[in-house]
PDB file of C-alpha atoms in Angstrom:
ATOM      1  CA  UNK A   1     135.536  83.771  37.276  1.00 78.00           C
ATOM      2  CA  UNK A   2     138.034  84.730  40.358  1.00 85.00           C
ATOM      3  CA  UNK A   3     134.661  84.376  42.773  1.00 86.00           C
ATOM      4  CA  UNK A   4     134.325  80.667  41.007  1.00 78.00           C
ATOM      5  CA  UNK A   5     137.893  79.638  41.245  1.00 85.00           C
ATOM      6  CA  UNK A   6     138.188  80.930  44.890  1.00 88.00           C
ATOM      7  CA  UNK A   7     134.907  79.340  46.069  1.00 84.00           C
ATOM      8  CA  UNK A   8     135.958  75.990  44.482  1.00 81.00           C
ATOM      9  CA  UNK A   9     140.056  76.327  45.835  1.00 87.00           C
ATOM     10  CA  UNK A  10     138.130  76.752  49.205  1.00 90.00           C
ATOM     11  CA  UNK A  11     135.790  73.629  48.748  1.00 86.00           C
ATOM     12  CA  UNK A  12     133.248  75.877  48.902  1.00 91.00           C
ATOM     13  CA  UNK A  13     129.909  73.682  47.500  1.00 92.00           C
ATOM     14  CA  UNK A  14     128.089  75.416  44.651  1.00 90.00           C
ATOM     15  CA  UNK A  15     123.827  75.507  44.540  1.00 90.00           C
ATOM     16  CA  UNK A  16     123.114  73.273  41.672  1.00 95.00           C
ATOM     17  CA  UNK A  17     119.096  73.439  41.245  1.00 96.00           C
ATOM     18  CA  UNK A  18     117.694  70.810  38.764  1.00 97.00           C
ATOM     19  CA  UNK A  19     114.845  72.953  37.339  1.00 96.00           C
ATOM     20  CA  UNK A  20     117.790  75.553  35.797  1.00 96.00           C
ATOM     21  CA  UNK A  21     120.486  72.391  34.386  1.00 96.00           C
ATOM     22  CA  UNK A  22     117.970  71.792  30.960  1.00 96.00           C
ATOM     23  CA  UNK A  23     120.005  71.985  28.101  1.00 96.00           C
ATOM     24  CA  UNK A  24     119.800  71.168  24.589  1.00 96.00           C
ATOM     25  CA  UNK A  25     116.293  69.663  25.641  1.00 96.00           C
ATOM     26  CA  UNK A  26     118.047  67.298  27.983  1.00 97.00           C
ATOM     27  CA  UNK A  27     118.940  67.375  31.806  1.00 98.00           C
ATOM     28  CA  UNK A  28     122.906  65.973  32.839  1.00 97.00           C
ATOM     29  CA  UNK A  29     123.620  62.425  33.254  1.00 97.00           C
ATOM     30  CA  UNK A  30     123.767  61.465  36.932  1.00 93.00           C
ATOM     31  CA  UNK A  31     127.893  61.779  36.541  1.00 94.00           C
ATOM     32  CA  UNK A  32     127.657  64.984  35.169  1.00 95.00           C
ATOM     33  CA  UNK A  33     125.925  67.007  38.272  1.00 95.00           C
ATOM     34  CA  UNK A  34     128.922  69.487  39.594  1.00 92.00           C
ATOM     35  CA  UNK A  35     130.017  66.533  42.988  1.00 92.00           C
ATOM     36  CA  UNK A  36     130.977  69.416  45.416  1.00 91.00           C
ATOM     37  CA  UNK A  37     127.678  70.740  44.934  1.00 94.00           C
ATOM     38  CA  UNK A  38     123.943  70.923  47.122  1.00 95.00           C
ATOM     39  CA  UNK A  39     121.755  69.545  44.619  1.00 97.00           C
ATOM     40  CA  UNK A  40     117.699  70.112  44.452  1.00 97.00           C
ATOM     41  CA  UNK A  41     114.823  69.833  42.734  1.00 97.00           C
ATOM     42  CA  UNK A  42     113.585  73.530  42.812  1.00 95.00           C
ATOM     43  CA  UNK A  43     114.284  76.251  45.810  1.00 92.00           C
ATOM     44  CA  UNK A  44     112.485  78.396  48.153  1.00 89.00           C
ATOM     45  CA  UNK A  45     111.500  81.275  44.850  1.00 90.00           C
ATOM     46  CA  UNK A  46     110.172  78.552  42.417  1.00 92.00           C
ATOM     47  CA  UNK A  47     107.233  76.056  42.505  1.00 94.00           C
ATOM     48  CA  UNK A  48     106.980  72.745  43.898  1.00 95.00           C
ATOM     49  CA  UNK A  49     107.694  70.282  41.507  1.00 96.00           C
ATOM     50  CA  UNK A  50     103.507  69.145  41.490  1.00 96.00           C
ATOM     51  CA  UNK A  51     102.984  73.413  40.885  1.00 95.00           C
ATOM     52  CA  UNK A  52     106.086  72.922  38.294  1.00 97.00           C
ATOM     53  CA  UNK A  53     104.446  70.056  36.253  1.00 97.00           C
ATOM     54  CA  UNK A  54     101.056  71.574  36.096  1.00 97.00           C
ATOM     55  CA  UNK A  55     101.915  75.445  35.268  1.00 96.00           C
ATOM     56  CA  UNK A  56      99.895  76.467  38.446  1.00 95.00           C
ATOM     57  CA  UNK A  57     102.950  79.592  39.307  1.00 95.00           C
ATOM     58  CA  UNK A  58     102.670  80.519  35.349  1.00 96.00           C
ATOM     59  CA  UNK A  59      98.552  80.601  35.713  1.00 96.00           C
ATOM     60  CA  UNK A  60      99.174  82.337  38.921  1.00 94.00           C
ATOM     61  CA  UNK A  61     101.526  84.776  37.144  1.00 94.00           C
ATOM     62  CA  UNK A  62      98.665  85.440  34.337  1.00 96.00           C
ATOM     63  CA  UNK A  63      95.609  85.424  36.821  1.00 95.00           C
ATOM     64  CA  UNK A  64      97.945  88.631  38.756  1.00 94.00           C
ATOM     65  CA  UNK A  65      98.825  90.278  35.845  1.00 94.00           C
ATOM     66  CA  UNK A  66     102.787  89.626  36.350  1.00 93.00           C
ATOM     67  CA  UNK A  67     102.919  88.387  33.010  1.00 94.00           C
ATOM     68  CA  UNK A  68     100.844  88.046  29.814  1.00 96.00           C
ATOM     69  CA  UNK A  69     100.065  87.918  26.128  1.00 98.00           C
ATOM     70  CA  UNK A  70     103.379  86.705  24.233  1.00 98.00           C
ATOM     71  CA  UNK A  71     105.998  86.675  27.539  1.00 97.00           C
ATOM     72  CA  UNK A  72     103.227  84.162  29.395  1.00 98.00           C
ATOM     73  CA  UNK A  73     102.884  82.108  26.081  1.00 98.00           C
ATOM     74  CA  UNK A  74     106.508  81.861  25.330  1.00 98.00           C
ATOM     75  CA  UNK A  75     107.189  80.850  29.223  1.00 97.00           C
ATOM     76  CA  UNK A  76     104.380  78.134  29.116  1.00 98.00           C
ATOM     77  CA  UNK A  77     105.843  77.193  25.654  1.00 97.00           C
ATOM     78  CA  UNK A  78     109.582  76.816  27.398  1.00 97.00           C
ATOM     79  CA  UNK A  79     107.500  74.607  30.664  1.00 97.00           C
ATOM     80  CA  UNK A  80     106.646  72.031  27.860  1.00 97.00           C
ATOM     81  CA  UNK A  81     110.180  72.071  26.516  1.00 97.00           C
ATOM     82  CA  UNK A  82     111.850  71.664  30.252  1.00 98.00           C
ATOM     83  CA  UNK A  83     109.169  69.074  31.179  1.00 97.00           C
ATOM     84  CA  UNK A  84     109.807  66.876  27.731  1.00 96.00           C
ATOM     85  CA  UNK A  85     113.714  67.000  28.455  1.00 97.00           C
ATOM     86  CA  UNK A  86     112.846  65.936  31.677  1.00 97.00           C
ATOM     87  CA  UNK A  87     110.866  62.530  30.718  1.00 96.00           C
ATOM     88  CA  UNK A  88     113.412  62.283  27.982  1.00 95.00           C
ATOM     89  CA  UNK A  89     116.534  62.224  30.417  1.00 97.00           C
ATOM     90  CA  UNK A  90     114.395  59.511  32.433  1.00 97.00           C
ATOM     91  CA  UNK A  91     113.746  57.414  29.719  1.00 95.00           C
ATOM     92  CA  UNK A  92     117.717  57.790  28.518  1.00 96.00           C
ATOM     93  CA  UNK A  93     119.354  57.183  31.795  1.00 96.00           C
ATOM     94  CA  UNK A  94     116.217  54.399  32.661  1.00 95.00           C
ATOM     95  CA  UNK A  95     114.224  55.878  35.263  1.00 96.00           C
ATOM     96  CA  UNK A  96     111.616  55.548  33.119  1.00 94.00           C
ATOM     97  CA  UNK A  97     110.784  52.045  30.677  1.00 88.00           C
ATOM     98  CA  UNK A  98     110.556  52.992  26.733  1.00 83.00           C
ATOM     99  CA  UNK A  99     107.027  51.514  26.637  1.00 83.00           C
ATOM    100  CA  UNK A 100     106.493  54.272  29.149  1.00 83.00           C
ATOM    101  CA  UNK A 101     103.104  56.457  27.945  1.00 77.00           C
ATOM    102  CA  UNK A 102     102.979  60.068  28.110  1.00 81.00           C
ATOM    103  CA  UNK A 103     104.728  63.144  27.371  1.00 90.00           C
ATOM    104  CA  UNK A 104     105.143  66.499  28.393  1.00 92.00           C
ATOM    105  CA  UNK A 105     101.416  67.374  27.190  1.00 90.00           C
ATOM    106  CA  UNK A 106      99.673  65.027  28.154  1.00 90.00           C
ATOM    107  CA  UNK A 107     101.273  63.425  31.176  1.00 91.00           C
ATOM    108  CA  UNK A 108     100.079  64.470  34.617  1.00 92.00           C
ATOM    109  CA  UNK A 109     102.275  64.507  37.306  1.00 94.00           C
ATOM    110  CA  UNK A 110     102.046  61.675  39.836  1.00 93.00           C
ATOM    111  CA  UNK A 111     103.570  59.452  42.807  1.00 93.00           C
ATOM    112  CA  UNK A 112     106.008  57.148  40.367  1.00 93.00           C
ATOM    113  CA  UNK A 113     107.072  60.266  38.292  1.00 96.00           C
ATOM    114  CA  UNK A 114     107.828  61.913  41.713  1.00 96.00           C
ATOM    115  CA  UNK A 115     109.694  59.183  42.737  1.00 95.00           C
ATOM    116  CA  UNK A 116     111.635  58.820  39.664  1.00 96.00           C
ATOM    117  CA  UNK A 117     112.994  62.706  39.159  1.00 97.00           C
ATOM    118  CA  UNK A 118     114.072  61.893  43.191  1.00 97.00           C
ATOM    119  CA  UNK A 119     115.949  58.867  42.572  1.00 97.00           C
ATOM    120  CA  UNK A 120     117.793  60.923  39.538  1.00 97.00           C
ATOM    121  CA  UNK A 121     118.423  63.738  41.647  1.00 97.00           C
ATOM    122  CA  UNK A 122     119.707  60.849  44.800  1.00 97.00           C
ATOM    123  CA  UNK A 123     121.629  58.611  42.050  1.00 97.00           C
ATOM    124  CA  UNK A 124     123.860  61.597  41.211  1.00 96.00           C
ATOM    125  CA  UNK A 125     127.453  62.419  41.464  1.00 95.00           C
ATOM    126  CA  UNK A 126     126.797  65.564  43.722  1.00 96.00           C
ATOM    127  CA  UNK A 127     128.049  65.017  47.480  1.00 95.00           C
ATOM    128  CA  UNK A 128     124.843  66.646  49.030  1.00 95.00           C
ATOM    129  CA  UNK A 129     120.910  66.681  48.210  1.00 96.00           C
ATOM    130  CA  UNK A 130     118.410  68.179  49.498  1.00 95.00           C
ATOM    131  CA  UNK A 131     114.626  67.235  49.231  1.00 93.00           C
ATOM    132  CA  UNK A 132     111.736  69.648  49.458  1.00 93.00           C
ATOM    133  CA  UNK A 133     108.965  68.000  52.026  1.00 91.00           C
ATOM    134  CA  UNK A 134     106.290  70.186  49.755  1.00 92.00           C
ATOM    135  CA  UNK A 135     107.715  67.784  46.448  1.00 93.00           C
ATOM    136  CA  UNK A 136     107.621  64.461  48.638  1.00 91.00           C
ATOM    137  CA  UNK A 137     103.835  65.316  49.842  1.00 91.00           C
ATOM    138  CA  UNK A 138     102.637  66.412  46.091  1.00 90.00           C
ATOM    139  CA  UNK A 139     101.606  69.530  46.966  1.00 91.00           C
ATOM    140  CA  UNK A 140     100.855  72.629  44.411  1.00 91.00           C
ATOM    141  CA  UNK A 141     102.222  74.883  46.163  1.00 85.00           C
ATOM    142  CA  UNK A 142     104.197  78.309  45.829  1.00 85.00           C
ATOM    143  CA  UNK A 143     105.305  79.257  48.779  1.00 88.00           C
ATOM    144  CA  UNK A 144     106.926  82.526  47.311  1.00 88.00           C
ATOM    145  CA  UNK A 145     105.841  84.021  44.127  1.00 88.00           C
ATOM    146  CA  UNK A 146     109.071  86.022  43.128  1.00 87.00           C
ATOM    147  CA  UNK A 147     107.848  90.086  42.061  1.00 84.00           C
ATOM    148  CA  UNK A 148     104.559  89.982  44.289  1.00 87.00           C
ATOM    149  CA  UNK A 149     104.130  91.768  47.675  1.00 86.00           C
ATOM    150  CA  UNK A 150     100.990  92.114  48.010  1.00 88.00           C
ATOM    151  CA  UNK A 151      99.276  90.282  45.441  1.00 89.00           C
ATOM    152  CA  UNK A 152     100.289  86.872  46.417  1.00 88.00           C
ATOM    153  CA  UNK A 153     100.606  85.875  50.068  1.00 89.00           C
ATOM    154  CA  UNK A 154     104.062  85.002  50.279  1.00 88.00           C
ATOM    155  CA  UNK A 155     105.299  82.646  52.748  1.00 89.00           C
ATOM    156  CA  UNK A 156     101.886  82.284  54.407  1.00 87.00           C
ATOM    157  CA  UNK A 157     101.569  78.718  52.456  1.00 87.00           C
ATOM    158  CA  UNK A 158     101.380  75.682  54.557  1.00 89.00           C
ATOM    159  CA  UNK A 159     102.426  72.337  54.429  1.00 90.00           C
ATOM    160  CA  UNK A 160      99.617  69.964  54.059  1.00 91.00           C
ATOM    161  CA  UNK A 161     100.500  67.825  56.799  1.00 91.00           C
ATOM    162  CA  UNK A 162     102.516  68.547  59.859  1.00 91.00           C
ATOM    163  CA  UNK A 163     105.517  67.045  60.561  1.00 90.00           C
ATOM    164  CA  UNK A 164     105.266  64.683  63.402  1.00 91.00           C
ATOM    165  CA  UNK A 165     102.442  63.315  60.651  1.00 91.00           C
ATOM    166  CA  UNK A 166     105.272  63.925  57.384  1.00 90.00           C
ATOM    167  CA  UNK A 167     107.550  61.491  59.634  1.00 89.00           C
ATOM    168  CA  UNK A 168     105.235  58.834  60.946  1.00 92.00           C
ATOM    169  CA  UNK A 169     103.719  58.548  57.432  1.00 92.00           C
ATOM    170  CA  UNK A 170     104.629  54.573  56.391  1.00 93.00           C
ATOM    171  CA  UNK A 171     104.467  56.197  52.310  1.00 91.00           C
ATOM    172  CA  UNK A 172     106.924  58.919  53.443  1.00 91.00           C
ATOM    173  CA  UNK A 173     109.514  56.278  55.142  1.00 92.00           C
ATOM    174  CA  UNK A 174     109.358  54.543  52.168  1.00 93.00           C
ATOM    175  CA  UNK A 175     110.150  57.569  49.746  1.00 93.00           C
ATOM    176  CA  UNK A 176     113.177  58.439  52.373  1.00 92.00           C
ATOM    177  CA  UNK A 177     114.211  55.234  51.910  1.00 94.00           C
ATOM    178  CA  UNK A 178     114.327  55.288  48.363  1.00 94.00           C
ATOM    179  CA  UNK A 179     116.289  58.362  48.573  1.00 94.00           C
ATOM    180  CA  UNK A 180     118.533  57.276  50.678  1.00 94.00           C
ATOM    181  CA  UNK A 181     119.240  53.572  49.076  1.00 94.00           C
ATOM    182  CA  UNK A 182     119.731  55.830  45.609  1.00 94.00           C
ATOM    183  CA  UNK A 183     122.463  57.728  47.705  1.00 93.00           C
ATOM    184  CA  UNK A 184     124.403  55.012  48.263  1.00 86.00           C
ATOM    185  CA  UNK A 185     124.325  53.617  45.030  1.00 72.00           C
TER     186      UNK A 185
END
């Protein structure tokens, strides 16, 4: 609690990571995200948000033996609980329309969805955001697999495009610019 009160009497921001703030099956309200804060989607030890949505780290974790039996069932089990709180946040604050189809079993991930978990993350009250380029390009991807050395080949992932391609990408501008209009709203 001292390390807390210190870091915030110092204006010191706190890591506030979307993927962790699920509770009670729902995610915060856009005023409700800590505002001296750097805010994200996922970090550097968890999947991109495409690899999030489709369980590829928890197959990964089952195909290497890292976990199994009830521990991988009860973690898939907890995926469908985050990603339902997740559609159910966007639907409450209006990300998403009511008539919108699809829930956390059946629903893919894909461009809009993208878009719309960005814009929640952009539309909130916390002073910085960052934005993973592996979440704007849709890529499965797990650049780190957290308790593998040697079975996974950490940080030896790739982006799928490089960047001078990332940045003249007309789709990409327009996904900056929706982050960036959502900042200043």
């Amino acid at each position: 609690d001292e390390v807390r009160w210190k870091l915030n009497e110092f204006r010191i921001f706190s890591y506030f990571v979307l993927y962790f703030a699920q509770r009670n099956n729902m995610y915060p309200l856009k005023q409700d995200f800590p505002p001296h804060a750097f805010a994200t989607i996922g970090t550097h030890d968890v999947p991109s948000l495409q690899s999030f949505w489709h369980c590829l780290d928890l197959a990964l974790f089952g195909q290497l033996g890292i976990l199994e039996g009830d521990v991988l069932k009860e973690k898939y089990d907890q995926r469908v609980v985050d990603k339902q709180a997740l559609l159910d946040s966007l639907h409450r604050d209006g990300y998403l329309p009511p008539d919108y189809w699809g829930d956390a079993l059946s629903m893919a991930m894909h461009d809009n969805l993208n878009r719309q978990i960005h814009r929640y993350l952009a539309e909130s009250e916390s002073q910085l955001v960052g934005v993973q380029l592996e979440n704007l390009l849709s890529q499965e991807v797990s650049f780190n697999l957290p308790g593998t050395s040697t079975e996974y080949p950490n940080w030896q992932k790739k982006l799928s495009q490089s960047l001078e391609l990332i940045f003249d990408d007309a789709q990409m501008t327009a996904f900056f610019s929706l982050i960036n209009q959502a900042r200043r709203a």
